[in-house]
Short mmCIF file of C-alpha atoms in Angstrom, two decimals:
data_model
loop_
_atom_site.label_atom_id
_atom_site.label_comp_id
_atom_site.label_asym_id
_atom_site.label_seq_id
_atom_site.Cartn_x
_atom_site.Cartn_y
_atom_site.Cartn_z
CA MET A 1 113.26 3.99 29.48
CA LYS A 2 112.12 1.87 32.82
CA ASN A 3 113.21 3.08 35.78
CA PRO A 4 115.91 0.50 37.14
CA VAL A 5 114.55 0.89 41.10
CA THR A 6 111.13 -0.25 39.49
CA SER A 7 112.58 -3.08 37.50
CA PHE A 8 114.35 -4.11 40.52
CA LEU A 9 111.89 -4.16 42.93
CA ILE A 10 109.39 -5.91 40.50
CA LEU A 11 112.21 -8.61 40.19
CA ASN A 12 112.65 -9.23 43.72
CA LEU A 13 109.03 -9.25 44.20
CA ALA A 14 108.61 -12.01 41.67
CA LEU A 15 111.69 -14.10 42.95
CA LEU A 16 110.35 -13.60 46.56
CA PHE A 17 106.72 -14.97 45.39
CA SER A 18 108.04 -18.02 43.48
CA CYS A 19 109.92 -18.99 46.75
CA ILE A 20 107.46 -18.93 49.26
CA SER A 21 104.33 -19.89 46.72
CA CYS A 22 105.26 -23.65 47.23
CA ASN A 23 104.57 -22.94 51.21
CA PHE A 24 100.92 -22.39 50.02
CA ALA A 25 99.57 -25.40 48.72
CA PRO A 26 95.96 -25.86 48.07
CA GLY A 27 93.25 -28.23 49.44
CA SER A 28 93.58 -30.69 52.28
CA TYR A 29 96.81 -33.00 52.66
CA PRO A 30 98.68 -31.24 49.56
CA TYR A 31 101.85 -33.06 50.24
CA ALA A 32 100.57 -36.29 50.96
CA GLU A 33 102.26 -39.02 48.47
CA ARG A 34 99.36 -40.60 47.01
CA TYR A 35 99.45 -44.75 45.44
CA GLU A 36 96.43 -45.40 43.65
CA ILE A 37 95.04 -48.79 43.68
CA ASN A 38 93.01 -50.74 41.62
CA CYS A 39 89.83 -51.73 44.23
CA SER A 40 87.09 -50.23 46.07
CA GLU A 41 87.61 -48.39 49.25
CA SER A 42 86.35 -50.91 51.22
CA ASP A 43 88.47 -53.84 49.44
CA LEU A 44 91.35 -51.43 50.66
CA ILE A 45 90.19 -50.93 54.19
CA LEU A 46 90.09 -54.54 54.87
CA ALA A 47 93.44 -55.21 53.52
CA VAL A 48 94.92 -52.55 55.89
CA GLU A 49 93.10 -54.58 59.02
CA LYS A 50 94.29 -58.04 57.64
CA PHE A 51 97.73 -56.44 57.58
CA LYS A 52 97.59 -55.29 61.08
CA ILE A 53 96.39 -58.67 62.10
CA ASP A 54 99.05 -60.37 60.57
CA ASN A 55 101.60 -57.70 61.90
CA PRO A 56 100.48 -56.44 65.16
CA GLU A 57 103.61 -54.92 65.77
CA PHE A 58 102.55 -52.15 63.55
CA ASN A 59 99.43 -51.03 65.38
CA LEU A 60 99.69 -47.93 67.91
CA PRO A 61 99.91 -48.74 71.74
CA VAL A 62 96.39 -47.73 73.12
CA LYS A 63 97.95 -44.82 75.12
CA THR A 64 98.07 -42.82 71.66
CA GLN A 65 94.34 -42.48 71.42
CA LEU A 66 94.51 -42.46 67.64
CA LYS A 67 92.13 -44.74 65.96
CA ASP A 68 91.67 -45.73 62.46
CA GLY A 69 88.66 -44.52 60.45
CA ARG A 70 86.38 -41.48 59.83
CA ARG A 71 86.62 -38.81 62.38
CA ASP A 72 82.44 -38.29 61.50
CA ASP A 73 79.90 -39.18 59.09
CA ASN A 74 80.82 -36.28 56.88
CA ASP A 75 84.68 -37.23 56.81
CA HIS A 76 85.87 -38.12 52.97
CA TRP A 77 89.06 -39.74 54.63
CA TYR A 78 89.45 -43.12 56.13
CA HIS A 79 92.28 -42.30 58.58
CA VAL A 80 94.80 -45.11 59.30
CA TYR A 81 97.84 -44.67 61.56
CA PHE A 82 100.85 -47.37 61.60
CA PHE A 83 103.55 -47.71 64.52
CA TYR A 84 106.77 -48.54 63.49
CA GLU A 85 108.65 -49.52 66.61
CA LYS A 86 112.06 -50.09 65.70
CA GLU A 87 112.26 -46.70 64.99
CA ASN A 88 109.80 -45.39 67.11
CA VAL A 89 107.68 -43.49 64.49
CA ILE A 90 103.99 -43.17 63.79
CA PHE A 91 103.10 -43.05 59.99
CA LYS A 92 99.96 -41.38 59.28
CA THR A 93 97.80 -42.44 56.03
CA TRP A 94 94.28 -42.15 54.75
CA ILE A 95 92.33 -44.05 52.25
CA ARG A 96 89.78 -42.71 49.86
CA ARG A 97 87.66 -43.64 46.79
CA ASN A 98 89.19 -41.80 43.49
CA GLY A 99 86.66 -42.49 41.18
CA GLU A 100 84.55 -45.96 40.59
CA LYS A 101 87.31 -48.64 40.38
CA SER A 102 90.32 -47.03 42.12
CA THR A 103 91.20 -45.92 45.64
CA VAL A 104 94.08 -44.09 47.10
CA LEU A 105 96.43 -44.76 50.02
CA ALA A 106 98.12 -41.90 50.70
CA PHE A 107 101.17 -41.36 53.29
CA VAL A 108 100.99 -38.05 54.77
CA ALA A 109 103.10 -38.07 57.80
CA ILE A 110 105.57 -39.42 60.41
CA ASN A 111 105.35 -38.45 64.15
CA ASP A 112 108.45 -38.55 65.97
CA GLY A 113 107.76 -41.06 69.29
CA LEU A 114 104.18 -41.60 70.72
CA ILE A 115 103.57 -37.91 72.48
CA LEU A 116 101.92 -36.63 69.42
CA GLY A 117 102.98 -32.87 68.28
CA ASN A 118 105.80 -33.99 66.63
CA TRP A 119 104.70 -34.65 62.81
CA MET A 120 106.74 -34.15 59.69
CA TYR A 121 104.84 -33.91 56.56
CA ILE A 122 106.08 -36.02 53.71
CA ASN A 123 107.06 -34.21 50.74
CA LYS A 124 107.17 -30.79 52.83
CA ASP A 125 109.27 -31.28 55.88
CA PHE A 126 112.12 -33.44 54.74
CA SER A 127 115.27 -33.28 52.69
CA LYS A 128 115.16 -34.36 49.25
CA GLY A 129 117.28 -37.53 50.43
CA GLU A 130 115.70 -38.13 53.62
CA ASN A 131 111.93 -37.75 51.91
CA LYS A 132 113.13 -40.26 49.61
CA ILE A 133 114.76 -42.60 52.28
CA GLN A 134 111.05 -42.00 54.32
CA LYS A 135 108.63 -42.99 51.36
CA GLU A 136 110.83 -46.24 50.36
CA LYS A 137 110.30 -47.41 53.80
CA PHE A 138 106.89 -46.75 54.08
CA GLU A 139 106.22 -48.40 50.49
CA ARG A 140 108.40 -51.53 51.25
CA LEU A 141 107.48 -52.18 55.10
CA ILE A 142 103.70 -50.90 54.53
CA PHE A 143 102.62 -50.55 51.11
CA GLU A 144 103.55 -53.45 49.34
CA GLU A 145 102.27 -55.90 52.35
CA VAL A 146 98.64 -54.23 52.06
CA LYS A 147 98.56 -54.59 48.26
CA LYS A 148 99.10 -58.63 48.75
CA ARG A 149 96.10 -58.91 50.86
CA ILE A 150 93.95 -57.20 48.31
CA GLN A 151 90.94 -58.96 47.46
CA ARG A 152 90.30 -59.33 43.78
CA GLU A 153 87.28 -59.74 42.48
#
């Protein structure tokens, strides 16, 4: 017969591991909400640029010092930031090619205000209900509008 103390410890360790394991997601941007689009990376970047020209209210104020683009020549992600003045938040996103014919626009995080460092990551830091609200807002305000501007070949 097994020792009840050993069984109790094993059960508690397994439960503890299962509870904390979701906080150790692998890879860069593991919680990002990804939207796959059938277009080239350059077409999606161009669509984002057109969106920002047509909707300058979504451009970041200069004082934030965040810039759209790759951080260096080795960066895999094309970073894009949108400012939603009505709620005084910054949406952090990135674009990356996903195979030959598709590209991903990923919704990563929201910064509260223009002072950086107040990032809350989508699919991680929000409650289930608030996460859903934030994703729906991003889709309605930005994603659907960007998709309309993609050049189809």
